[in-house]
Amino acid sequence: MPWGKLAIINLYECYPDYLRDKKKIKKFIRELYKNINMNKVGKTIIKRFGKGPLRGYSAMQFIKTSSITAHFDEENNRAFIDIFSCKKFNEKRAEQFSKDFFKAKKSKIKILDRE
């Protein structure tokens, strides 16, 4: 029986301004954990770093049952979101919410059971 689940969500052709806006990213994290019925622990950490095509924001939010991390590719307008939790959650809902929030034209999701 799995101990937890990791949802790996890739978003493509996102709305560029949202990937470059710290306040939007913070709002996304806040709405995402509420949308999948998780409880946060501590403050959301958001940092922008890197050079050239690797420059962009990364975000992390601890939740009571693990964490949410997100990385944003400003060069190619992509977002990479990972949700790991030992509490069950609706990964398809998380994917659709993320896709809608960032106005992505395409998304992919992979699920890994952690044993």
XYZ file of N, CA and C in Angstrom:
345
model
N 0.848 -1.187 0.000
C 0.000 0.000 0.000
C 0.893 1.250 0.000
N 0.603 2.214 -0.856
C 1.422 3.436 -0.926
C 1.365 4.232 0.376
N 2.490 4.842 0.713
C 2.550 5.713 1.877
C 2.082 7.114 1.513
N 2.314 7.489 0.258
C 1.927 8.810 -0.210
C 1.895 8.858 -1.719
N 1.518 10.014 -2.225
C 1.389 10.198 -3.666
C 2.091 11.487 -4.067
N 2.786 11.415 -5.211
C 3.422 12.589 -5.798
C 2.743 12.882 -7.126
N 2.170 14.061 -7.245
C 1.589 14.516 -8.515
C 2.587 15.469 -9.155
N 2.998 15.127 -10.364
C 3.948 15.932 -11.130
C 3.158 16.589 -12.257
N 3.007 17.899 -12.200
C 2.177 18.629 -13.161
C 3.062 19.558 -13.981
N 3.015 19.401 -15.287
C 3.730 20.286 -16.211
C 2.705 21.125 -16.965
N 2.938 22.423 -17.021
C 2.058 23.341 -17.751
C 2.845 23.995 -18.875
N 2.212 24.116 -20.027
C 2.866 24.660 -21.217
C 2.075 25.840 -21.771
N 2.797 26.796 -22.357
C 2.200 27.990 -22.966
C 1.329 28.739 -21.953
N 1.924 29.001 -20.798
C 1.240 29.747 -19.744
C 1.216 31.237 -20.075
N 0.324 31.948 -19.405
C 0.264 33.398 -19.534
C 1.546 33.982 -18.928
N 2.399 34.602 -19.731
C 3.743 35.004 -19.281
C 3.777 35.906 -18.049
N 2.874 36.872 -17.962
C 2.912 37.820 -16.847
C 2.742 37.121 -15.497
N 1.943 36.048 -15.453
C 1.692 35.356 -14.189
C 2.938 34.628 -13.687
N 3.761 34.147 -14.599
C 4.973 33.418 -14.213
C 6.039 34.346 -13.644
N 5.889 35.633 -13.879
C 6.876 36.632 -13.472
C 6.380 37.510 -12.318
N 5.248 37.154 -11.747
C 4.600 37.980 -10.731
C 4.565 37.237 -9.386
N 5.375 37.694 -8.451
C 5.481 37.036 -7.143
C 4.134 36.979 -6.426
N 3.344 38.039 -6.512
C 2.032 38.059 -5.848
C 1.082 37.040 -6.460
N 1.124 36.888 -7.776
C 0.280 35.887 -8.452
C 0.691 34.477 -8.040
N 1.986 34.244 -7.958
C 2.479 32.921 -7.571
C 2.053 32.602 -6.139
N 2.155 33.574 -5.253
C 1.723 33.371 -3.865
C 0.228 33.069 -3.808
N -0.546 33.794 -4.591
C -1.996 33.551 -4.650
C -2.278 32.146 -5.178
N -1.538 31.728 -6.191
C -1.714 30.383 -6.748
C -1.478 29.316 -5.680
N -0.375 29.417 -4.964
C -0.061 28.425 -3.930
C -1.169 28.393 -2.882
N -1.593 29.563 -2.430
C -2.649 29.653 -1.411
C -3.945 29.008 -1.894
N -4.338 29.302 -3.120
C -5.582 28.746 -3.647
C -5.451 27.256 -3.961
N -4.266 26.824 -4.373
C -4.064 25.408 -4.682
C -4.229 24.548 -3.439
N -3.546 24.885 -2.342
C -3.662 24.011 -1.170
C -5.080 24.011 -0.613
N -5.795 25.105 -0.732
C -7.200 25.121 -0.309
C -8.042 24.260 -1.243
N -7.771 24.348 -2.545
C -8.529 23.615 -3.560
C -8.426 22.105 -3.385
N -7.296 21.621 -2.870
C -7.130 20.175 -2.679
C -7.246 19.786 -1.196
N -7.832 20.682 -0.407
C -8.139 20.421 1.005
C -6.914 20.083 1.852
N -5.878 20.873 1.699
C -4.670 20.707 2.502
C -4.542 21.891 3.459
N -3.756 21.704 4.493
C -3.507 22.758 5.475
C -2.039 23.150 5.439
N -1.795 24.433 5.322
C -0.404 24.896 5.231
C 0.268 24.900 6.593
N 1.595 24.829 6.544
C 2.430 24.951 7.734
C 3.472 26.020 7.411
N 3.435 27.124 8.117
C 4.400 28.195 7.882
C 4.077 29.030 6.656
N 5.014 29.912 6.352
C 4.842 30.848 5.237
C 5.272 30.221 3.918
N 4.701 30.732 2.851
C 5.112 30.333 1.507
C 6.468 30.964 1.218
N 7.380 30.166 0.700
C 8.710 30.651 0.330
C 8.738 30.837 -1.182
N 9.072 32.048 -1.627
C 9.146 32.341 -3.060
C 10.443 33.101 -3.320
N 11.240 32.581 -4.226
C 12.517 33.215 -4.581
C 12.664 33.235 -6.097
N 13.280 34.297 -6.588
C 13.597 34.407 -8.017
C 15.111 34.409 -8.146
N 15.634 33.494 -8.949
C 17.084 33.401 -9.094
C 17.429 32.760 -10.430
N 18.708 32.601 -10.682
C 19.188 32.046 -11.944
C 19.614 33.159 -12.884
N 20.228 32.759 -13.992
C 20.680 33.721 -14.996
C 20.213 33.281 -16.367
N 20.014 34.271 -17.226
C 19.640 33.982 -18.609
C 18.385 33.138 -18.696
N 18.415 32.091 -19.505
C 17.208 31.286 -19.706
C 16.799 30.483 -18.471
N 17.655 30.408 -17.467
C 17.319 29.667 -16.246
C 16.754 30.565 -15.149
N 16.611 31.858 -15.432
C 16.085 32.796 -14.441
C 14.587 32.582 -14.273
N 14.151 32.569 -13.020
C 12.722 32.439 -12.767
C 12.437 32.226 -11.292
N 11.164 32.194 -10.982
C 10.713 31.989 -9.611
C 10.622 30.505 -9.291
N 10.834 30.210 -8.026
C 10.523 28.912 -7.443
C 9.747 29.194 -6.168
N 8.818 28.293 -5.847
C 7.994 28.473 -4.654
C 7.889 27.152 -3.907
N 7.753 27.265 -2.589
C 7.576 26.081 -1.769
C 6.631 26.382 -0.628
N 5.740 25.424 -0.380
C 4.819 25.538 0.743
C 4.764 24.197 1.460
N 5.173 24.188 2.738
C 4.956 22.983 3.530
C 3.465 22.868 3.806
N 2.969 21.650 3.778
C 1.598 21.361 4.180
C 1.681 20.308 5.286
N 0.616 20.150 6.052
C 0.671 19.227 7.194
C 1.056 17.817 6.784
N 0.768 17.458 5.559
C 1.054 16.097 5.112
C 2.196 16.033 4.110
N 2.930 17.095 3.896
C 4.167 17.116 3.101
C 4.434 18.478 2.478
N 4.395 18.592 1.117
C 4.784 19.874 0.515
C 4.250 20.060 -0.900
N 4.252 21.333 -1.286
C 3.956 21.743 -2.662
C 5.168 22.551 -3.120
N 5.715 22.212 -4.284
C 6.795 23.010 -4.861
C 6.420 23.380 -6.290
N 6.922 24.515 -6.738
C 6.637 24.970 -8.101
C 7.849 25.721 -8.637
N 8.122 25.498 -9.907
C 9.231 26.170 -10.590
C 8.689 26.744 -11.890
N 9.134 27.954 -12.229
C 8.577 28.667 -13.371
C 9.666 29.009 -14.376
N 9.444 28.600 -15.612
C 10.371 28.802 -16.726
C 9.895 30.017 -17.515
N 10.512 31.166 -17.260
C 10.102 32.409 -17.916
C 10.471 32.429 -19.392
N 11.523 31.731 -19.752
C 12.000 31.712 -21.137
C 11.004 31.022 -22.073
N 10.395 29.929 -21.588
C 9.494 29.125 -22.428
C 8.055 29.099 -21.931
N 7.738 29.931 -20.937
C 6.376 30.052 -20.399
C 5.810 28.715 -19.927
N 6.613 28.029 -19.105
C 6.192 26.746 -18.548
C 6.203 26.814 -17.022
N 5.399 25.946 -16.417
C 5.380 25.816 -14.959
C 5.472 24.337 -14.612
N 6.205 24.049 -13.544
C 6.410 22.676 -13.091
C 6.014 22.609 -11.618
N 4.955 21.875 -11.326
C 4.367 21.845 -9.992
C 4.412 20.419 -9.460
N 4.891 20.264 -8.241
C 4.931 18.957 -7.581
C 4.150 19.042 -6.278
N 3.239 18.094 -6.103
C 2.473 18.004 -4.857
C 2.721 16.619 -4.286
N 3.299 16.569 -3.094
C 3.490 15.292 -2.423
C 2.717 15.313 -1.125
N 1.940 14.244 -0.894
C 1.168 14.164 0.335
C 0.878 12.717 0.695
N 0.873 12.433 1.991
C 0.432 11.124 2.452
C -1.077 11.136 2.711
N -1.717 12.288 2.532
C -3.177 12.399 2.584
C -3.689 12.350 1.146
N -4.778 11.646 0.933
C -5.336 11.550 -0.416
C -5.793 12.927 -0.892
N -5.608 13.160 -2.190
C -6.100 14.389 -2.810
C -6.433 14.092 -4.260
N -7.212 14.968 -4.852
C -7.649 14.799 -6.235
C -6.613 15.446 -7.158
N -5.755 14.613 -7.720
C -4.671 15.128 -8.563
C -5.185 15.755 -9.856
N -6.283 15.227 -10.402
C -6.852 15.812 -11.629
C -7.407 17.208 -11.347
N -7.989 17.375 -10.184
C -8.484 18.698 -9.788
C -7.317 19.675 -9.659
N -6.218 19.211 -9.066
C -5.021 20.052 -8.927
C -4.474 20.436 -10.295
N -4.444 19.481 -11.220
C -3.958 19.767 -12.573
C -4.844 20.802 -13.263
N -6.155 20.598 -13.219
C -7.069 21.519 -13.900
C -7.025 22.907 -13.278
N -6.985 22.970 -11.942
C -6.892 24.263 -11.276
C -5.624 25.002 -11.708
N -4.499 24.293 -11.723
C -3.220 24.899 -12.102
C -3.250 25.380 -13.546
N -3.786 24.551 -14.415
C -3.886 24.903 -15.838
C -4.731 26.160 -16.019
N -5.871 26.199 -15.347
C -6.761 27.361 -15.451
C -6.108 28.615 -14.863
N -5.477 28.476 -13.707
C -4.890 29.637 -13.038
C -3.834 30.306 -13.911
N -2.960 29.513 -14.507
C -1.879 30.071 -15.322
C -2.248 30.195 -16.798
N -3.517 29.941 -17.120
C -4.028 30.060 -18.491
C -3.165 29.269 -19.471
N -2.763 28.076 -19.034
C -1.922 27.213 -19.870
C -2.749 26.597 -20.993
N -2.146 26.467 -22.151
C -2.835 25.850 -23.285
C -2.764 24.331 -23.225
N -1.783 23.809 -22.479
C -1.597 22.362 -22.420
C -1.047 21.989 -21.047
N -1.403 20.792 -20.595
C -0.851 20.288 -19.338
C -0.625 18.786 -19.441
N 0.289 18.307 -18.612
C 0.544 16.870 -18.473
C 0.682 16.577 -16.993
N 0.253 15.384 -16.613
C 0.393 14.988 -15.212
C 0.908 13.557 -15.144
N 1.762 13.313 -14.167
C 2.227 11.964 -13.847
C 2.025 11.772 -12.354
N 1.634 10.564 -11.985
C 1.415 10.241 -10.582
C 2.381 9.131 -10.180
N 3.057 9.334 -9.071
C 3.940 8.308 -8.525
C 3.470 7.959 -7.125
N 3.298 6.670 -6.875
C 3.017 6.216 -5.518
C 4.339 6.074 -4.790
N 4.396 6.581 -3.571
C 5.602 6.462 -2.750
C 5.361 5.345 -1.743
N 6.231 4.368 -1.764
C 6.050 3.195 -0.896
C 7.140 3.100 0.143
